[in-house]
Short mmCIF file of C-alpha atoms in Angstrom, two decimals:
data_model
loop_
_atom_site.label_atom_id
_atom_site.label_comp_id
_atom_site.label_asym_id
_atom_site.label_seq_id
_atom_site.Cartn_x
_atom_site.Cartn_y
_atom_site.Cartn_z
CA UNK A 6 -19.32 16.39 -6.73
CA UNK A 7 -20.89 14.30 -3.89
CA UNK A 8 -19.02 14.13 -0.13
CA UNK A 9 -18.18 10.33 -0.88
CA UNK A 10 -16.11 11.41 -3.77
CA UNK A 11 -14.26 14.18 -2.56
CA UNK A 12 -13.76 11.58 0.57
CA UNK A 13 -12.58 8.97 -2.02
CA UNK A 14 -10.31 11.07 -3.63
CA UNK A 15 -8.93 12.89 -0.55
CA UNK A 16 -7.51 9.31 0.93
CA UNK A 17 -6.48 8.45 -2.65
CA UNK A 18 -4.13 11.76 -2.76
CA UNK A 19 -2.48 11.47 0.69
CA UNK A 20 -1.61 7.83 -0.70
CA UNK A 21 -0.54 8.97 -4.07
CA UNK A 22 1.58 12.25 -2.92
CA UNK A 23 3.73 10.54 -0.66
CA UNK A 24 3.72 7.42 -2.82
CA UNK A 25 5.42 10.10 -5.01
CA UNK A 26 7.68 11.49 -2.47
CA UNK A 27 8.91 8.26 -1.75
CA UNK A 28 9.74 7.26 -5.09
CA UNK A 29 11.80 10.08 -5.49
CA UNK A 30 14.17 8.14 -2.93
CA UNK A 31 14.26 5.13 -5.57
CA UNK A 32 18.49 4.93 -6.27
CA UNK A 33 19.23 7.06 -3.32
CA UNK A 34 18.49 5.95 -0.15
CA UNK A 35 21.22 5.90 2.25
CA UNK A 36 21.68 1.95 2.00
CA UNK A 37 20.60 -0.50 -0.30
CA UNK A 38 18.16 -2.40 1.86
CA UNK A 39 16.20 0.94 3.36
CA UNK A 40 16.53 2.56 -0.46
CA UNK A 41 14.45 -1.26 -1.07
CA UNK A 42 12.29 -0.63 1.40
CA UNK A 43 11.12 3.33 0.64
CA UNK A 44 10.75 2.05 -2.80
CA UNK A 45 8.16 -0.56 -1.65
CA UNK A 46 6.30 1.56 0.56
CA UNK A 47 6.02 3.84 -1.92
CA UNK A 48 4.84 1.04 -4.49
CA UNK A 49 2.22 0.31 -1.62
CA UNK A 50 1.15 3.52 -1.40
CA UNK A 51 0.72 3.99 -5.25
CA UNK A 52 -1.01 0.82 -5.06
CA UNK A 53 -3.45 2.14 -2.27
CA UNK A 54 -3.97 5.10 -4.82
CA UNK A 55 -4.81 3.25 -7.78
CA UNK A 56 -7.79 1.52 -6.26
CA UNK A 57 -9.24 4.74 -4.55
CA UNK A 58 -8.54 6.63 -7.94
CA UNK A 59 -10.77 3.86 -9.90
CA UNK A 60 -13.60 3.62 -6.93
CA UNK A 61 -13.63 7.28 -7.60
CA UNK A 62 -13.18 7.30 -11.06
CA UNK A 63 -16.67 4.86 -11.16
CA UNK A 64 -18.88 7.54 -9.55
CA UNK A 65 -17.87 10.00 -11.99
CA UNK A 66 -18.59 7.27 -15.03
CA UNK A 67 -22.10 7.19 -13.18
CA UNK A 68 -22.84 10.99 -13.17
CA UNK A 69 -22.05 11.76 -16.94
CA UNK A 70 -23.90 15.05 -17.07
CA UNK A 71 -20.85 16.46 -14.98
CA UNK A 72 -18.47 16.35 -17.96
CA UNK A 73 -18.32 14.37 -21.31
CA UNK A 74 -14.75 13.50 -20.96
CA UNK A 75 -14.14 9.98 -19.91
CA UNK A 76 -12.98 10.11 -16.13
CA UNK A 77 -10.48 7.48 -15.45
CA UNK A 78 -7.88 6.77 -12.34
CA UNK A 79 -5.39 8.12 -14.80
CA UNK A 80 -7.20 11.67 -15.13
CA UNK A 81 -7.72 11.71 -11.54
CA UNK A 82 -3.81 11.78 -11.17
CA UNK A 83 -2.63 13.73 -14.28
CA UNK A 84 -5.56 16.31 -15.10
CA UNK A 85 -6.13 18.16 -12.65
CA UNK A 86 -4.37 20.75 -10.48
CA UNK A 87 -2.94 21.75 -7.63
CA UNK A 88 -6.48 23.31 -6.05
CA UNK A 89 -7.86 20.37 -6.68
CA UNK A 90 -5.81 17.95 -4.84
CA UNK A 91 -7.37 16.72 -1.30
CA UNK A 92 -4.03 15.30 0.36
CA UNK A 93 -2.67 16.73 3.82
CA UNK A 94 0.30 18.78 3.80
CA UNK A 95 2.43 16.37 5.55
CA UNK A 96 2.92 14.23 2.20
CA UNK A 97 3.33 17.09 0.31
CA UNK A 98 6.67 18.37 2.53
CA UNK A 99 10.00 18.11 0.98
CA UNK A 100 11.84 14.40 1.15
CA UNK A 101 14.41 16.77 3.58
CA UNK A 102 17.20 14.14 4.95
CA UNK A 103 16.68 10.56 5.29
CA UNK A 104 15.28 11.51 8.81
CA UNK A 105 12.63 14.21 7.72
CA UNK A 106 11.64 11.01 5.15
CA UNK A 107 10.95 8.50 8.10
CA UNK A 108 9.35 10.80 10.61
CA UNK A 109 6.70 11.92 8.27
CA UNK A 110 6.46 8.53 6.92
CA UNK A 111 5.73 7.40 11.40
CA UNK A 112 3.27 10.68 11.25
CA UNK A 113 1.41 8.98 8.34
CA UNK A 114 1.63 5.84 8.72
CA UNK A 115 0.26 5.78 12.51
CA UNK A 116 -2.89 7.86 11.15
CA UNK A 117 -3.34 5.58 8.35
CA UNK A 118 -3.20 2.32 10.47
CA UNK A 119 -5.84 3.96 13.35
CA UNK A 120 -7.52 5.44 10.04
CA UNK A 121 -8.05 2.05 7.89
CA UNK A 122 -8.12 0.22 10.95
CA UNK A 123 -11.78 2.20 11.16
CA UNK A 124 -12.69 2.20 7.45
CA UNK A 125 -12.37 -1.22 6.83
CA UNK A 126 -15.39 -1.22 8.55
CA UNK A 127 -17.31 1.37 6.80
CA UNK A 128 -20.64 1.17 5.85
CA UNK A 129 -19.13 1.92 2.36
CA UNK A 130 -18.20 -1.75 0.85
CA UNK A 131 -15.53 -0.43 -1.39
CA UNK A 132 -13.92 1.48 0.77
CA UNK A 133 -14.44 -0.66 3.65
CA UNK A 134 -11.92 -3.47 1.29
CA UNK A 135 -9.52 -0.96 0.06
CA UNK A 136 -8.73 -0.30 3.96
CA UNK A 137 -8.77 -4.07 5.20
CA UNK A 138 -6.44 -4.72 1.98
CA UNK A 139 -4.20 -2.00 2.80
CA UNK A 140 -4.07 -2.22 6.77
CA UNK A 141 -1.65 -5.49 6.30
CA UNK A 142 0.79 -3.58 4.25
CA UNK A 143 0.37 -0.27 6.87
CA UNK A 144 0.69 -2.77 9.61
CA UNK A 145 4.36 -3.08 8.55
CA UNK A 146 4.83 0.49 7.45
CA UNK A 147 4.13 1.54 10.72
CA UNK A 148 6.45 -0.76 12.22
CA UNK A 149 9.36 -0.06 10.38
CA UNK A 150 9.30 3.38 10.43
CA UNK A 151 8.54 3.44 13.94
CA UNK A 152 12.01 1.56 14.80
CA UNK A 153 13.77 3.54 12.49
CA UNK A 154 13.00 6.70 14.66
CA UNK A 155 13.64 5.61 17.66
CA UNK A 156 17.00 4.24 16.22
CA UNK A 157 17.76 7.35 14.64
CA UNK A 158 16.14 9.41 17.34
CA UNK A 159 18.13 7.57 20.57
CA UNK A 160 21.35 6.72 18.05
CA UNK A 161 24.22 9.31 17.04
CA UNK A 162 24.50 12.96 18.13
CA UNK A 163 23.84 13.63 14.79
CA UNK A 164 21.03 11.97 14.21
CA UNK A 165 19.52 12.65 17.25
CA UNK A 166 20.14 16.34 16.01
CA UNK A 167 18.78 15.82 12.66
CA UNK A 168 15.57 13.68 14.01
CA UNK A 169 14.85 16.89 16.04
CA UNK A 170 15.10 19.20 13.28
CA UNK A 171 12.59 17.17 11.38
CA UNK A 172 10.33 16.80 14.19
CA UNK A 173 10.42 20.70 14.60
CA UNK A 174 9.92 21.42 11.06
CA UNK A 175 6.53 18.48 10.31
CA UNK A 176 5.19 19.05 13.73
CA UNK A 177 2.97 21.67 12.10
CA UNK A 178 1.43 19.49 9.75
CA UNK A 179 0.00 17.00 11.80
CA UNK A 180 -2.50 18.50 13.57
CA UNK A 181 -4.72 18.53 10.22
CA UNK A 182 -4.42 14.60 9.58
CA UNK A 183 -7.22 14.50 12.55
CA UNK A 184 -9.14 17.32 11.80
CA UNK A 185 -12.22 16.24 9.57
CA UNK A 186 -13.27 18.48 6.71
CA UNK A 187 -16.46 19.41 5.57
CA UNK A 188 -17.10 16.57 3.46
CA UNK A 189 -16.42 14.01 5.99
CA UNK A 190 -18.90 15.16 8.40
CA UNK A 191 -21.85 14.29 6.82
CA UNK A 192 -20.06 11.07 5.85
CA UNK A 193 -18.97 10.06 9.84
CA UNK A 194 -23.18 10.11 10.48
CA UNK A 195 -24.01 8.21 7.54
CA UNK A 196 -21.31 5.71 8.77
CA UNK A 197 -19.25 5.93 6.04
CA UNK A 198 -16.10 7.78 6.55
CA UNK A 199 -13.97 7.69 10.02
CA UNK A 200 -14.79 9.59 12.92
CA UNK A 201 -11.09 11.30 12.95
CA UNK A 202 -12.37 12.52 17.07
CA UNK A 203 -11.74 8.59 17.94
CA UNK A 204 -8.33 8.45 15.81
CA UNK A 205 -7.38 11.05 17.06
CA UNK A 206 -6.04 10.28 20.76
CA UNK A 207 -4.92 6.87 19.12
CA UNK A 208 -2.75 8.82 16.91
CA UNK A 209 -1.54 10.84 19.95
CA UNK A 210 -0.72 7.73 21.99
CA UNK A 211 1.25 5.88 19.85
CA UNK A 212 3.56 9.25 18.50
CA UNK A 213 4.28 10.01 21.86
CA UNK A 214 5.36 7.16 22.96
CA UNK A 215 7.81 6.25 20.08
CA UNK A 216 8.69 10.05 20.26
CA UNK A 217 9.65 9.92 23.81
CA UNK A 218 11.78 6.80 23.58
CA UNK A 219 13.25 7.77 20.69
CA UNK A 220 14.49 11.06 23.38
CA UNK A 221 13.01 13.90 20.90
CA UNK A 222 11.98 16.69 23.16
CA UNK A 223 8.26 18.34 22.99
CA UNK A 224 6.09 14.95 23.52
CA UNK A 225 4.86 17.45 26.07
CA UNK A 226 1.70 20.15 26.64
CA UNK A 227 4.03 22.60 24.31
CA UNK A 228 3.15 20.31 21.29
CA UNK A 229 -0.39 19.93 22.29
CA UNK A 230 -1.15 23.59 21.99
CA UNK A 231 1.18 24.25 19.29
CA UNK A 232 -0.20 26.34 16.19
CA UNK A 233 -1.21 23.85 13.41
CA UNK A 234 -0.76 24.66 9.44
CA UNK A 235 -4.65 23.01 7.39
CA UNK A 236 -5.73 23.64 3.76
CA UNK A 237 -4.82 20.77 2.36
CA UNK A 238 -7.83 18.78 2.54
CA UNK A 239 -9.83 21.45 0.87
CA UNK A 240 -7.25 22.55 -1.27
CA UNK A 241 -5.33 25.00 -0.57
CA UNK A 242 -1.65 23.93 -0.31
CA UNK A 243 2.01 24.65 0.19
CA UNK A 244 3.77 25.76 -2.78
CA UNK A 245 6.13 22.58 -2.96
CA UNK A 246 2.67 20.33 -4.41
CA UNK A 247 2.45 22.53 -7.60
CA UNK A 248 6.41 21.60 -8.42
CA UNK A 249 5.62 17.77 -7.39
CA UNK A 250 2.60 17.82 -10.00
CA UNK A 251 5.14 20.27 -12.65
CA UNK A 252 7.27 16.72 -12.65
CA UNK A 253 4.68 14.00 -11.97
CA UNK A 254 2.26 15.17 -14.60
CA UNK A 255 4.91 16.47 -17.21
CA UNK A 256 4.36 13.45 -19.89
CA UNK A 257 0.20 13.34 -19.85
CA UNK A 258 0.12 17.30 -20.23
CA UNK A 259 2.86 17.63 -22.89
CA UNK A 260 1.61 14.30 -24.82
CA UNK A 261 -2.32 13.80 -23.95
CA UNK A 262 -2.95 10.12 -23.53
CA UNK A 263 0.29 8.80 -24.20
CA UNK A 264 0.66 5.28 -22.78
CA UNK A 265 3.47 3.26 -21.93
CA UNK B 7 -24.16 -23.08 -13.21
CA UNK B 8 -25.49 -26.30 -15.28
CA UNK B 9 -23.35 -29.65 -15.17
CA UNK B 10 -21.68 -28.42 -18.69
CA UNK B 11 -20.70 -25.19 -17.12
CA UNK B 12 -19.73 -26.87 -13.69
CA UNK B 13 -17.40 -29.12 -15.85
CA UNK B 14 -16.40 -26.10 -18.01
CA UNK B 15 -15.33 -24.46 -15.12
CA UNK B 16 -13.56 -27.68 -13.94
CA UNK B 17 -11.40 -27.17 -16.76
CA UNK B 18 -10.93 -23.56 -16.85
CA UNK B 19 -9.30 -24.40 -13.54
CA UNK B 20 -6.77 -27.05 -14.97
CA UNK B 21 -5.59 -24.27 -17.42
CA UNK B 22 -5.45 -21.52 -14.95
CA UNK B 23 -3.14 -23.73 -12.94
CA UNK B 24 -0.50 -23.19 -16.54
CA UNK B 25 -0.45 -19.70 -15.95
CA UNK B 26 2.50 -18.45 -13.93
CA UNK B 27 3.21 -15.75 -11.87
CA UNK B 28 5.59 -13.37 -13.67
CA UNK B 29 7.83 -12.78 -10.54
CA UNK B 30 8.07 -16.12 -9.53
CA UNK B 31 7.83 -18.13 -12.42
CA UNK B 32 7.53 -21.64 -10.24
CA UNK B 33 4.41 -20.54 -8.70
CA UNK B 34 0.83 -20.89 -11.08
CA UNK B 35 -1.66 -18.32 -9.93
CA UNK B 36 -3.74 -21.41 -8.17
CA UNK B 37 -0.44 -22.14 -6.49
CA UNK B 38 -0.65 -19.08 -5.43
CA UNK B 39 -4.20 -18.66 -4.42
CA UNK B 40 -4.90 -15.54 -6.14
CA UNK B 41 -7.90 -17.24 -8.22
CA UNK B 42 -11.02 -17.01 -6.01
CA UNK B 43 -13.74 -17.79 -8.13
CA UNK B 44 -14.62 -19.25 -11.78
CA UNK B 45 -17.80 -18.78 -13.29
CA UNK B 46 -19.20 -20.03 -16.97
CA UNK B 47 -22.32 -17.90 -17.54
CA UNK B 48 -24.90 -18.88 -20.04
CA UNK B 49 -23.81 -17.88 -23.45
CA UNK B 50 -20.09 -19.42 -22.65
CA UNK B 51 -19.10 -15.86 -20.84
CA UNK B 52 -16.25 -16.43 -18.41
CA UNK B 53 -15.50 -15.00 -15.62
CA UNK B 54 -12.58 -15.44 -13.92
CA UNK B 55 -12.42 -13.33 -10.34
CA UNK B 56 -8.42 -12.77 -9.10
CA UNK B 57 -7.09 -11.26 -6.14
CA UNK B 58 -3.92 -9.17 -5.57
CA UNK B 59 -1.31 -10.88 -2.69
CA UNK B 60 -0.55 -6.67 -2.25
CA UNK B 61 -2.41 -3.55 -3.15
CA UNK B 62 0.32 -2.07 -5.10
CA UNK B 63 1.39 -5.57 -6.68
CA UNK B 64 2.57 -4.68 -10.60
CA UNK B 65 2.44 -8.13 -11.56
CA UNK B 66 -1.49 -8.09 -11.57
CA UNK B 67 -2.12 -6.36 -14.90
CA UNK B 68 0.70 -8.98 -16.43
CA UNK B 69 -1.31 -11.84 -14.68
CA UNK B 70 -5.19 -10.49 -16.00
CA UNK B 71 -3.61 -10.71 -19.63
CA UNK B 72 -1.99 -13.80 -19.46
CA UNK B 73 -4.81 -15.25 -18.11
CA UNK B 74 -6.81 -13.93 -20.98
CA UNK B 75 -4.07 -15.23 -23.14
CA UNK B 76 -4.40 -19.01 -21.93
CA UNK B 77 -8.19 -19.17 -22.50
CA UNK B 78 -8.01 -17.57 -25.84
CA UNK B 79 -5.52 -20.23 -26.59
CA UNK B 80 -7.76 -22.96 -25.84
CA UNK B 81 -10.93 -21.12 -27.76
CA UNK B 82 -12.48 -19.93 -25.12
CA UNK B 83 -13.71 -16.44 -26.09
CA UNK B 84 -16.05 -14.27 -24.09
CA UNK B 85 -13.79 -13.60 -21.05
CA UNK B 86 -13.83 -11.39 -18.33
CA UNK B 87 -10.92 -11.26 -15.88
CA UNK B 88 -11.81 -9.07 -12.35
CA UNK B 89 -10.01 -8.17 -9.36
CA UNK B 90 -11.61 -8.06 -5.63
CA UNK B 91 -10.11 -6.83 -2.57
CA UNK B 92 -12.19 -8.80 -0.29
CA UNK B 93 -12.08 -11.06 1.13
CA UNK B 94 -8.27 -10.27 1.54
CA UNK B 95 -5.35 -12.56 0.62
CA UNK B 96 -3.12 -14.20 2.84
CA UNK B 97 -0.33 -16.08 3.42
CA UNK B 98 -2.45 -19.59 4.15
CA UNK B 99 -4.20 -19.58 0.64
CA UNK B 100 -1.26 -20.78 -0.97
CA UNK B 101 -0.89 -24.53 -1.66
CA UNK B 102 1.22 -26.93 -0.29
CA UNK B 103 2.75 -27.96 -3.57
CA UNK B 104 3.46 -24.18 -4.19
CA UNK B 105 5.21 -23.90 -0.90
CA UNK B 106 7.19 -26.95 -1.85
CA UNK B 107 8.17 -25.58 -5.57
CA UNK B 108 9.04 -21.93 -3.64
CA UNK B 109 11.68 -23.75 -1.52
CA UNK B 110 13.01 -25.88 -4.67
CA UNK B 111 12.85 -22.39 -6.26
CA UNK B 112 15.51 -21.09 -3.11
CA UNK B 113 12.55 -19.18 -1.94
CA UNK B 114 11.51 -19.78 1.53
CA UNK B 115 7.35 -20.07 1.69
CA UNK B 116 5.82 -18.25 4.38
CA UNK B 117 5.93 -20.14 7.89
CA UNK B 118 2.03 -21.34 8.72
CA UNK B 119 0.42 -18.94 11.14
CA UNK B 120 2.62 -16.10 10.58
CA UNK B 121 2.76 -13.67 14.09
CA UNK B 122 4.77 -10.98 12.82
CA UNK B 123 1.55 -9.08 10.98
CA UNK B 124 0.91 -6.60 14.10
CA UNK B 125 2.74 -3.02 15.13
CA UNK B 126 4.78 -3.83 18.47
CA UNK B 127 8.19 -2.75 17.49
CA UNK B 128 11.47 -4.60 18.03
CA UNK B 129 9.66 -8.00 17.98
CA UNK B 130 11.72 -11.12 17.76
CA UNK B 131 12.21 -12.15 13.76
CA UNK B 132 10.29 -15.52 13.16
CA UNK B 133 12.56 -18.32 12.65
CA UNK B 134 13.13 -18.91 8.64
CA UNK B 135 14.57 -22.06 7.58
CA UNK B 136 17.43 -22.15 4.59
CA UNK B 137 15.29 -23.11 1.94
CA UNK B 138 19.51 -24.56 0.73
CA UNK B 139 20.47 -26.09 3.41
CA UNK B 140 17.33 -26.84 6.06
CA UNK B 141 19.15 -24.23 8.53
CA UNK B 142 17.25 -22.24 11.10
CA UNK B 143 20.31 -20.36 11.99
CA UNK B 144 19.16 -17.45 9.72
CA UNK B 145 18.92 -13.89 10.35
CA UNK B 146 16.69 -11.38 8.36
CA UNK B 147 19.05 -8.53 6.27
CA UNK B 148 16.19 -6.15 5.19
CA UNK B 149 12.46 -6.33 6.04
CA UNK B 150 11.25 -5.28 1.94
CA UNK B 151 12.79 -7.43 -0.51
CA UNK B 152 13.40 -7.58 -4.23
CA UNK B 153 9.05 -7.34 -4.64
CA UNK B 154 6.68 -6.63 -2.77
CA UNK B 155 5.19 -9.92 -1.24
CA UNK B 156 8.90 -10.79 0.08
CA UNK B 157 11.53 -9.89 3.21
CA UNK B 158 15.65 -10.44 2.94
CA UNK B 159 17.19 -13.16 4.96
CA UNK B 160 20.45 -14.68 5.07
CA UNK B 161 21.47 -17.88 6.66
CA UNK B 162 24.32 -18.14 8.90
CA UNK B 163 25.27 -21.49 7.85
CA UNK B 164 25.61 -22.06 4.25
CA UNK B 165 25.75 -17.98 4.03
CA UNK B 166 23.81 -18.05 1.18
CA UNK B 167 20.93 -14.76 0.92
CA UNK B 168 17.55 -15.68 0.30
CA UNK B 169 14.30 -14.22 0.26
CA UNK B 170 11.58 -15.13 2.08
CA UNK B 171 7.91 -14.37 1.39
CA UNK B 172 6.63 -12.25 4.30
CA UNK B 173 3.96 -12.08 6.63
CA UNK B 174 0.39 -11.41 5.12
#
């Protein structure tokens, strides 16, 4: 299993996780018009998944002596298990409120508009136009669930409250969106992954200001050094992935290779 | 390409402009400007090179297999149908007739040189015009709409809700 794949298939899990998370929102969202527009992030995100799955998917195809089974983006999603998932934690976190849903959503969505903003120019053709496809569509992720914190965040007691509560429970789970792995070291020198180090203070500058007019406390040096929760991108998880893959990967285990 | 398959292609072209987009059935997929490239390789193999308007768009599968579909129906049979990502899609690929048969449709084409495609937050909405009644006294409901490639408006004139194909 080369770096470039476990890379490939690490950014095609954070997309397909929360693309999964999102979904689950699909018929319940707290109005019709943001219930619309979780639904097409997530369909975005799913989208984003798909074509890292299949750029993944290829290298396998071109390495047969690793297994004789056909690997496809379907098998990427459906076979395999929880250990073997790249994603961050953050996407893997419980939906929570409707407030939980649209902070992590800002938490990802600023990394993945610094992060694509990078890759689409990576050395790394196919990834380098998965990211410059996407970055439109993160563009206006990003925006909209930026506003909707600070609405929520500077709005109601109770959502002010609420945003809070989310912000104190997901805090922990950012820290390892910047923090490279293993397998994307080698990759940063060769030119082909991002160099999370320059993302990183991006990342920083944009949450804290949308945190701090959004007036959710600890945009300050107590966040900076707060303790951060990793695994994820080498896969060791939180317990709530293994129920998200119990219901996402139900149908393919119980019926191999049924289609639609 | 020889002059045969230069002409081939010409015609390939013609047909592709009969197949529709399954979401907006008033739009053909060179309407659109999804179809970036035709190619008639010796040995009559076609190959037809499409582009998704968004990463996750679900009507691209629909659109490689009618595609398929068309040719086959006009005996073409060695046909290849594949996607790129690059160069990316926007807004200004789409053809003036198209734009025209959106707004008959009560679809209101994108504005040329959209702004809104960058972060700031709490920008001023473009201004949309009533693809009903020519209005620009519109204001946008919901920034996602009913798919993927299109934002919510309403117009404060006529009151009638419309959607409007977003900034890409």
């Amino acid at each position: 299993m080369t770096d470039l794949f476990k890379y490939t298939v690490h950014l095609a899990d954070n997309a397909l996780i929360l693309g999964h998370r999102n979904s689950e929102w699909t018929g319940h969202g707290p109005i019709l018009e943001q219930d619309i527009a979780i639904s097409n992030i997530a369909l975005d995100l799913i989208g984003q998944a798909r074509n890292f799955y299949q750029y993944a998917a290829q290298m396998q195809e071109g390495d047969r002596s690793l297994s004789t089974d056909v690997v496809s983006e379907d098998t990427l999603a459906y076979l395999r298990d929880a250990h073997e998932f790249r994603n961050c934690l953050l996407v893997e976190q419980p939906n929570g409120d409707w407030g939980a849903t649209i902070l992590r959503q800002f938490f990802f969505s600023a990394y993945q508009f610094y992060l694509y903003g990078q890759l689409q120019h990576s050395k790394d053709e196919m990834l380098a136009s998965i990211a410059a496809k996407a970055l439109k569509e993160v563009t206006y992720h990003l925006r909209w669930s930026a506003e909707w914190v600070i609405r929520l965040g500077d709005g109601t007691e109770e959502s002010h409250n609420r945003m809070q509560h989310a912000l104190n429970d997901l805090w922990k789970f950012t820290g390892e969106l910047t923090q490279p792995a293993a397998f994307e070291t080698q990759l940063v020198k060769e030119g082909i992954s991002v160099d999370l180090a320059i993302i990183q203070p991006l990342w920083q500058e944009k949450v804290t200001a949308v945190l701090s007019e959004a007036t959710l406390a600890g945009t300050d040096a107590k966040l900076d050094k707060a303790w951060m929760q990793t695994g994820g991108k080498e896969g060791r998880h939180t317990e709530h992935l293994g129920y998200i893959l119990a219901e996402m990967q139900f149908l393919q285990r119980a019926y191999p290779g049924s289609t639609w | 390409m020889t002059k045969t398959e230069t002409i081939q292609a010409q015609s390939i072209w013609q047909l592709l402009g009969e197949v529709y987009d399954p979401e907006v059935p008033v739009l053909s997929i060179t309407d659109l400007g999804i179809v970036r490239n035709v190619e008639v390789k010796p040995g009559n193999e076609i190959m037809v090179t499409i582009t998704p308007t968004y990463t996750g768009c679900p009507a691209m599968d629909v659109i490689s297999m009618n595609i398929r579909l068309k040719l086959l129906e006009h005996g073409y049979k060695n046909i290849q149908v594949r996607s790129v990502l690059s160069p990316v899609w926007t807004t200004d690929w789409m053809s003036e007739a198209g734009k025209q048969k959106l707004k008959a449709y009560g679809i209101a084409p994108p504005n040329p040189g959209q702004q809104v495609c960058h972060p700031d937050l709490f920008q001023e909405d473009e201004s949309v015009q009533c693809p009903r009644c020519n209005s620009y006294h519109t204001v946008m409901i919901s920034r996602f709409g009913s798919t993927a490639c299109k934002a919510l408006y309403k117009c404060n004139d006529c009151q009638e809700p419309f959607d409007y194909f977003k900034c890409h």
